[in-house]
Coordinates of C-alpha atoms and ligand atoms in Angstrom, one line a residue:
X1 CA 3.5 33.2 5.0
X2 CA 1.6 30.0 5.6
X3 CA 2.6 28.8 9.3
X4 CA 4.2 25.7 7.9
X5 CA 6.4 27.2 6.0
X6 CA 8.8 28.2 8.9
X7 CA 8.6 24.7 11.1
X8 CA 9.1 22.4 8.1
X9 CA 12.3 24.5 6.7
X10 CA 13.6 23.7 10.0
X11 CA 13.2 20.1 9.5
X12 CA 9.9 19.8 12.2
X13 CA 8.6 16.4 11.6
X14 CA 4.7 17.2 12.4
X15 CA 4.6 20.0 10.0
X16 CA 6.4 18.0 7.2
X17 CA 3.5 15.8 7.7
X18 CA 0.7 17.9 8.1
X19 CA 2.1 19.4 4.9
X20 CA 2.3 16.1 3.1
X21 CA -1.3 15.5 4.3
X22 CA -2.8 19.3 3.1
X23 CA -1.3 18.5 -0.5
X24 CA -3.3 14.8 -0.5
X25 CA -6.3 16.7 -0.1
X26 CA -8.8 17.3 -3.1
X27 CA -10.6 20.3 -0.8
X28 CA -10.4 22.9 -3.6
X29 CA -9.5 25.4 -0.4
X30 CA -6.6 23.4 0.8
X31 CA -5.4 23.0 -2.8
X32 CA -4.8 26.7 -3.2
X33 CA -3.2 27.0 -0.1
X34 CA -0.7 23.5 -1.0
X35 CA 0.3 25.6 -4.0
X36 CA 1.0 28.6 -2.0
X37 CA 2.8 26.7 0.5
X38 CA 5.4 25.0 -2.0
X39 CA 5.4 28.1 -4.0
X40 CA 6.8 30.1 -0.7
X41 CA 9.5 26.7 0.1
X42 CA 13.3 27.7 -0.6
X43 CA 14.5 25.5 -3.1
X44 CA 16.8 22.9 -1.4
X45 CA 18.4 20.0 -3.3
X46 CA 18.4 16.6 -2.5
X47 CA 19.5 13.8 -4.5
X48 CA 16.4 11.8 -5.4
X49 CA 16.2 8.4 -6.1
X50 CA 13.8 6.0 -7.6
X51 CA 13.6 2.4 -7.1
X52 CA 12.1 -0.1 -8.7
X53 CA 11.6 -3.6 -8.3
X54 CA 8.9 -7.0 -8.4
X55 CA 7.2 -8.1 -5.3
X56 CA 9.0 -9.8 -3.4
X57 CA 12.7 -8.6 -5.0
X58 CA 13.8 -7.0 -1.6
X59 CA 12.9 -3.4 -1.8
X60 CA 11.6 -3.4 1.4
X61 CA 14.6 -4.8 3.2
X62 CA 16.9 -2.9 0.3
X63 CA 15.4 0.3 1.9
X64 CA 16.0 -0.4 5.3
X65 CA 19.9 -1.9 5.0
X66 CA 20.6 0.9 2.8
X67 CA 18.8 4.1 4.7
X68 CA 20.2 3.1 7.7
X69 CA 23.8 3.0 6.2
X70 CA 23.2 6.6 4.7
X71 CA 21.6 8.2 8.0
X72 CA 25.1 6.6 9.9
X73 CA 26.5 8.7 7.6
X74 CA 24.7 11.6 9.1
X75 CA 22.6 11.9 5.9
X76 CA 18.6 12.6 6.4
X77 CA 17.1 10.2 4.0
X78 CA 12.9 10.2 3.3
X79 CA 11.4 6.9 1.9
X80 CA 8.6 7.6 -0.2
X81 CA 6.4 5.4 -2.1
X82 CA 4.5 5.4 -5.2
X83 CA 2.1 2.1 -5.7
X84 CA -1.4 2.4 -7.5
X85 CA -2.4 -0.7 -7.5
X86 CA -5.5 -1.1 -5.4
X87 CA -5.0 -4.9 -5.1
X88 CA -2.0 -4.6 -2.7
X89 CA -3.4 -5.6 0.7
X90 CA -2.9 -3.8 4.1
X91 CA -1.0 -7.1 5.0
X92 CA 1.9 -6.4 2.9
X93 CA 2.1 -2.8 3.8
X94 CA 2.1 -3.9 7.4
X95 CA 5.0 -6.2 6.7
X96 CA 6.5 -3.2 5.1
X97 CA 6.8 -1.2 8.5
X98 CA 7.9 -4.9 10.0
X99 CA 11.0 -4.8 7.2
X100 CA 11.5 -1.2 7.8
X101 CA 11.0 -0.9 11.5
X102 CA 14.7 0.0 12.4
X103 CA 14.9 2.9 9.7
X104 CA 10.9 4.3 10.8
X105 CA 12.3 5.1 13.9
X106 CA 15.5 6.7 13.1
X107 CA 15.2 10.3 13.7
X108 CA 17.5 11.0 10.6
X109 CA 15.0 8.9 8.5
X110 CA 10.7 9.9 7.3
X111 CA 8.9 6.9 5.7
X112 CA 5.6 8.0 4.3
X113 CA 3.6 5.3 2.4
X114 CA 1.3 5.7 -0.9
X115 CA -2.0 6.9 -0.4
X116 CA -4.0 4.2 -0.8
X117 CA -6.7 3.4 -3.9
X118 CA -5.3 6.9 -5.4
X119 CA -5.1 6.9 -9.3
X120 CA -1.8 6.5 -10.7
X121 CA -1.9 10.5 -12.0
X122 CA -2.9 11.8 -8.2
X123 CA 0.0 9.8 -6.8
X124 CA 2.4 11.3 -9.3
X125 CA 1.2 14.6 -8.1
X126 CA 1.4 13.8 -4.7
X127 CA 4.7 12.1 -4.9
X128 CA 6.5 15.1 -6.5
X129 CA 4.9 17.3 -4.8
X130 CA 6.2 15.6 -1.4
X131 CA 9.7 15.3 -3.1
X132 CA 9.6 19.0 -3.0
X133 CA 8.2 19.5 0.8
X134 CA 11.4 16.9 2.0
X135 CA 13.6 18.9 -0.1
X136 CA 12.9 22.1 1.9
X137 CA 12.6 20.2 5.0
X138 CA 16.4 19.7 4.9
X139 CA 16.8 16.0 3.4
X140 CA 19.2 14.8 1.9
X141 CA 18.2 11.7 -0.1
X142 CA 14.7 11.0 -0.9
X143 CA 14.2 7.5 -2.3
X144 CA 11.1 6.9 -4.4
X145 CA 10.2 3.2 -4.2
X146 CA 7.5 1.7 -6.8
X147 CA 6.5 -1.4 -7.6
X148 CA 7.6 -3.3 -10.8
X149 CA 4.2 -3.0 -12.4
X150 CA 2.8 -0.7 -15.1
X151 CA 3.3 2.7 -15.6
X152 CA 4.7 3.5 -12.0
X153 CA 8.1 3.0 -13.0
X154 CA 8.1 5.9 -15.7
X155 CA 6.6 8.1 -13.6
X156 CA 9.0 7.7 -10.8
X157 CA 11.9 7.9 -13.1
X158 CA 10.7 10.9 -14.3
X159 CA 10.5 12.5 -10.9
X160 CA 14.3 11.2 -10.5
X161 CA 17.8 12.1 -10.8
X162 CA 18.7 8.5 -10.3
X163 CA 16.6 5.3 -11.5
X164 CA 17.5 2.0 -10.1
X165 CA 16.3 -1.1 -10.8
X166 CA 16.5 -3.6 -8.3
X167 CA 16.2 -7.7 -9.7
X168 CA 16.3 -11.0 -8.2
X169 CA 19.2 -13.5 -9.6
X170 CA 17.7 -15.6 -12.2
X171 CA 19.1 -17.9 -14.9
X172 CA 19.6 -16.6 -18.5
X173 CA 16.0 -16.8 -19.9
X174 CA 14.6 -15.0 -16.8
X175 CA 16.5 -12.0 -18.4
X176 CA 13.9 -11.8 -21.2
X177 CA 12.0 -11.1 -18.9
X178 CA 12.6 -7.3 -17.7
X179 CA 11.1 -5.5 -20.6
X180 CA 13.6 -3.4 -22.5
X181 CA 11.8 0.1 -21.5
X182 CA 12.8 -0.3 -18.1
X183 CA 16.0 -1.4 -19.0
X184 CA 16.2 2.0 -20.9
X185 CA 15.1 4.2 -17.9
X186 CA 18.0 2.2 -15.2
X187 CA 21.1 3.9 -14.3
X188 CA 22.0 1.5 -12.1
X189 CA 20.8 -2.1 -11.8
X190 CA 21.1 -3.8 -8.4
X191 CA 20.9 -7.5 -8.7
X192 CA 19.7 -8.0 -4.9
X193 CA 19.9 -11.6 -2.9
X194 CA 24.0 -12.0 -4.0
X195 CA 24.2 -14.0 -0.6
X196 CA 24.5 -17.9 0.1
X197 CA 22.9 -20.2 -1.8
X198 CA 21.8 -17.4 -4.4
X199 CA 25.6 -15.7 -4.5
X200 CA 27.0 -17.6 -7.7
X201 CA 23.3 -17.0 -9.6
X202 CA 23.3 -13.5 -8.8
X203 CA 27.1 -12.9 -10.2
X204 CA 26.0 -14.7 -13.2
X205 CA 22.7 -12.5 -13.3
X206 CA 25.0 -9.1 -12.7
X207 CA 27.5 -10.7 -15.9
X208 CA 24.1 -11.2 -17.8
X209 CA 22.6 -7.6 -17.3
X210 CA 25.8 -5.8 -17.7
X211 CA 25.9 -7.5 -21.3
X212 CA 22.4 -6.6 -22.3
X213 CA 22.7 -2.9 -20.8
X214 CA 26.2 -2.5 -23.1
X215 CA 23.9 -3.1 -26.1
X216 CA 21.6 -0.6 -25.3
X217 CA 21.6 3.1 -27.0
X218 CA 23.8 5.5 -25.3
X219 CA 22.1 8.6 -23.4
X220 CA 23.5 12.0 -23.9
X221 CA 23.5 11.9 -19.6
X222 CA 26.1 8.6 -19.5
X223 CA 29.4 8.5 -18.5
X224 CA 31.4 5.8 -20.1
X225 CA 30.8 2.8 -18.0
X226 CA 27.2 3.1 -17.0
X227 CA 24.7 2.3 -16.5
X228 CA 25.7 -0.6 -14.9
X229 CA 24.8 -3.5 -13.0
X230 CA 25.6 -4.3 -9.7
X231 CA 25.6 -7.4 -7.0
X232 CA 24.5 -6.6 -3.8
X233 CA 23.0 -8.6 -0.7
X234 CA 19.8 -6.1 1.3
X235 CA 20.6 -9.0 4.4
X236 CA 24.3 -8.7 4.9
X237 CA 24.7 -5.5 3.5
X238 CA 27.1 -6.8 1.2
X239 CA 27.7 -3.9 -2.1
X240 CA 25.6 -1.4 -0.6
X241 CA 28.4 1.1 0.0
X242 CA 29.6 0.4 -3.8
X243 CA 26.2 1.1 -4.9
X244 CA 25.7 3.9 -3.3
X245 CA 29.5 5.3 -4.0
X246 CA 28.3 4.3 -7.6
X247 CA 24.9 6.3 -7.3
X248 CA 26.8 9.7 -5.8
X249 CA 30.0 9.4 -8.5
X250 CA 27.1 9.4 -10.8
X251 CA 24.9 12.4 -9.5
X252 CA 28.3 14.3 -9.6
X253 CA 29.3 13.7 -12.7
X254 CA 26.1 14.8 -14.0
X255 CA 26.0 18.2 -12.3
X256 CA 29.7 18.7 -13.5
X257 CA 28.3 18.5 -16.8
X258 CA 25.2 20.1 -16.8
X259 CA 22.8 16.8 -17.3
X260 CA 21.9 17.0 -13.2
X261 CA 20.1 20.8 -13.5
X262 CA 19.4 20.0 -17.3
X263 CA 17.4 16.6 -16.7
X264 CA 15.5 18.4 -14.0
X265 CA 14.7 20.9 -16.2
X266 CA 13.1 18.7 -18.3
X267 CA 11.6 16.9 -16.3
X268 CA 9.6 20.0 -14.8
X269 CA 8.6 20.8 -18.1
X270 CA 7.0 17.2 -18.7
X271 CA 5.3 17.9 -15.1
X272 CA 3.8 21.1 -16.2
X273 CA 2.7 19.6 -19.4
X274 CA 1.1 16.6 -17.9
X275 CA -0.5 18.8 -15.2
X276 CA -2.0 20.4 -17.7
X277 CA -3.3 17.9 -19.5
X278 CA -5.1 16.0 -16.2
X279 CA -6.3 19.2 -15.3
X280 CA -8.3 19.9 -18.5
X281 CA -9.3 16.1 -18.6
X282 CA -10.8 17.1 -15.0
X283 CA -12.8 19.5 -16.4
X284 CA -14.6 17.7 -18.5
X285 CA -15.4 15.1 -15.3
X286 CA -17.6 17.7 -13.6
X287 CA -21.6 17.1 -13.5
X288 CA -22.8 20.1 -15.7
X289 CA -20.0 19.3 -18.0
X290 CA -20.9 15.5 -18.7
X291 CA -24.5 16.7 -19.1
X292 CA -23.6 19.4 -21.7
X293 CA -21.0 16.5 -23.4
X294 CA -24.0 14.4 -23.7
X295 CA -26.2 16.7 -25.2
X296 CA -23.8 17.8 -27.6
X297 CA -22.6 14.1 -28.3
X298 CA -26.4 13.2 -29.3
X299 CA -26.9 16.1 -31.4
X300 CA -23.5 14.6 -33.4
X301 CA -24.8 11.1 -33.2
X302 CA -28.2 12.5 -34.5
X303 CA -26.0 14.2 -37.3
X304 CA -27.6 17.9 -36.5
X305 CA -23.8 18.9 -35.2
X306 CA -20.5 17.1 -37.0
X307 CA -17.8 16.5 -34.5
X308 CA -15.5 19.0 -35.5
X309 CA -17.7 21.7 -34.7
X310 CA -18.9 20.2 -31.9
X311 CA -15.8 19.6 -30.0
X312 CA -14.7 23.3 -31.4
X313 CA -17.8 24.7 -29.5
X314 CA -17.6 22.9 -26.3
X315 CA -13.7 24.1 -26.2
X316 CA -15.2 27.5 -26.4
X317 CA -17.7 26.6 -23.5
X318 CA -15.5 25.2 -21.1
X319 CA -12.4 27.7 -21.5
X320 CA -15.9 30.7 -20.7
X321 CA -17.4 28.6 -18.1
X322 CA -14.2 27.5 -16.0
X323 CA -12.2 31.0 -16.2
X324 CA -12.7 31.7 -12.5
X325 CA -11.9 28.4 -10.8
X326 CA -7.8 28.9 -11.9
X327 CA -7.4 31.9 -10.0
X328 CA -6.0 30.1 -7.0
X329 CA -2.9 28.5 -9.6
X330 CA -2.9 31.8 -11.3
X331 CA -2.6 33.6 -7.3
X332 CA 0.5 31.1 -6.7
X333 CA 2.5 30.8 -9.8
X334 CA 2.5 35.0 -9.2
X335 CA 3.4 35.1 -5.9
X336 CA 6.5 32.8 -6.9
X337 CA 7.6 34.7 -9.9
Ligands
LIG1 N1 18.6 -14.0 0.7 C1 18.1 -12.8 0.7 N2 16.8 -12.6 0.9 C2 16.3 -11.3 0.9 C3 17.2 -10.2 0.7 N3 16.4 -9.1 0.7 C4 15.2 -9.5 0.9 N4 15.1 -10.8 1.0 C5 13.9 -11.6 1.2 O1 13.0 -11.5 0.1 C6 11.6 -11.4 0.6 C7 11.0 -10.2 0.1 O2 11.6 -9.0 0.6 P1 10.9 -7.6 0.7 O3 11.9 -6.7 1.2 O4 9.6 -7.7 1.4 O5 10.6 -7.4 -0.8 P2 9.7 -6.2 -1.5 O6 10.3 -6.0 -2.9 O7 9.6 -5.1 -0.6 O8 8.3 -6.9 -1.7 P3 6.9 -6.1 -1.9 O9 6.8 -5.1 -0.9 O10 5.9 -7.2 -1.8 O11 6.9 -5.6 -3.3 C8 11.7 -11.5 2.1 O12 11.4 -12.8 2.5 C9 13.1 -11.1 2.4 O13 13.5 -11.6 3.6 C10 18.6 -10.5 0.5 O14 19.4 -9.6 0.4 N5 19.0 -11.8 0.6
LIG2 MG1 8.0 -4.0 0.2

């Protein structure tokens, strides 16, 4: 048994981290023992949330009102964060800690940021494989926050049993705006800011969503009723017990009906598959193999090879020459079963 195992089932801090920091690493040696490690975890549920939102929406200060209402609840909660973009600047991640301060130091409550300059596909990794090491550490919630931008948001809400989009209040033409894919992927929409001068705006943003979310497609996983939009206000804490009341009525009346284990299921095998996929795509990154892709792309550009062939025989190559380097995935995956 790796000596991690024990201390972070127990909920040990330290080793949750040291954990979280052997499964960042690329070291070939510490990625055979990160797949032992969460192959050996007990499987512990926790509900996991993503959240989305622009700059500058409130996720931040959404994070902090709403953890620290959960972990007075007595609920552990782990703040994670998935952001690829490189151009994000260590000033706003230092005004993250500044909005979050209260929650980083509440002992019921682990904030880990996004590796910085990682590609979008190693932070997916990371950030599911983290999911999994808070699970068996004993939390409860885990909230996956991500940018509005790109990809991130489909890969969060596929590493989700709950997707919520947080938005700003905005007049009707704003609404155009949110593209109709991440419309698709909400559960629950959280129209943040409903306080003050913004309060009447945001109402009339909540009244605009929940008409475009009613003309959406139904999923197979809805109850009637959602999803839905929501006011709520990150400063005074206004709607943050309805929203999450909403988010657990929700999670419940998916695993009553099998969507909760069934969604999950799915979702793993889209992990597996996309695993898959990035680790053959990796093989063909490797010095020998891009000299041996040249080669064999100049003989097809000289015409002495057509492509078919040629990508038939480096298939043939690549599954001879790389055999060995899986045994450490092959090692875990039996030790699990
Ligand atoms: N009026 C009002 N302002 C808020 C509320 N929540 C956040 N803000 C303000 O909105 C601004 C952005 O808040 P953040 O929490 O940093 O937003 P963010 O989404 O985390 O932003 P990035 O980290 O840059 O993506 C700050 O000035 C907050 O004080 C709210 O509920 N009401
Ligand atoms: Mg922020």
């Amino acid at each position: 048994m790796d000596e991690l195992t024990e201390p972070l089932t127990q909920g040990n801090r330290r080793a949750l981290s040291r954990a979280i920091t052997l499964i960042e690493s690329t070291r070939p040696d510490h990625r055979a023992r990160a797949l032992a490690l969460l192959a050996e975890l007990p499987q512990r549920q926790a509900l996991r949330i993503g959240l989305s939102g622009t700059p500058g929406v409130g996720k931040s200060t959404f994070i902090e009102a709403f953890g620290k209402m959960l972990t007075a609840q007595g609920l552990k909660v782990a703040v994670l964060a998935v952001d690829p973009s490189s151009a994000r600047s260590g000033g706003s991640i230092l005004g993250d800690k500044t909005r979050m301060e209260t929650l980083s130091r509440d002992p019921n409550a682990f904030i880990r940021p996004s590796p910085s300059r990682a590609e979008l596909g190693g932070v997916a990794r990371r950030t599911r494989e983290t999911v999994r090491l808070c699970e068996a550490a004993g939390f409860d919630v885990v909230l996956i926050e991500t940018v509005g931008v790109g990809q991130s948001e489909t890969l969060v809400a596929e590493m989700s049993d709950l997707f919520i989009l947080l938005l700003a209040p905005a007049g009707g033409d704003e609404l155009q705006g949110v593209k109709r894919g991440i419309m698709e992927i909400a559960d629950i929409i959280l129209v943040n800011k409903a306080d003050g001068d913004l309060r009447e705006t945001a109402m009339r943003t909540v009244a605009d969503y929940a008409g475009a979310l009613r003309l959406l497609r139904k999923r197979p996983y809805d109850p009637e009723g959602f999803p839905k939009a929501l006011p709520v206000s990150a400063y005074t804490g206004e709607g943050l017990d309805k929203a999450w009341s909403n988010m657990t009525w929700l999670a419940d009346w998916r695993r009553e009906h099998g969507h909760f284990d069934g969604r999950r299921a799915e979702q793993a095998r889209h992990w597996f598959l996309a695993e898959l996929r990035a680790g053959l795509l990796a093989r063909l990154d490797r010095p020998e193999v891009r000299a041996r892709l040249r080669e064999m792309g100049d003989a097809v550009a000289r015409g002495e090879s057509d492509p078919d062939s040629a990508a038939a025989h480096m298939l043939d190559w690549l599954g001879a020459a790389e055999c060995d380097s899986l045994t450490a995935g092959r090692q875990a995956h039996e030790r699990r079963a």
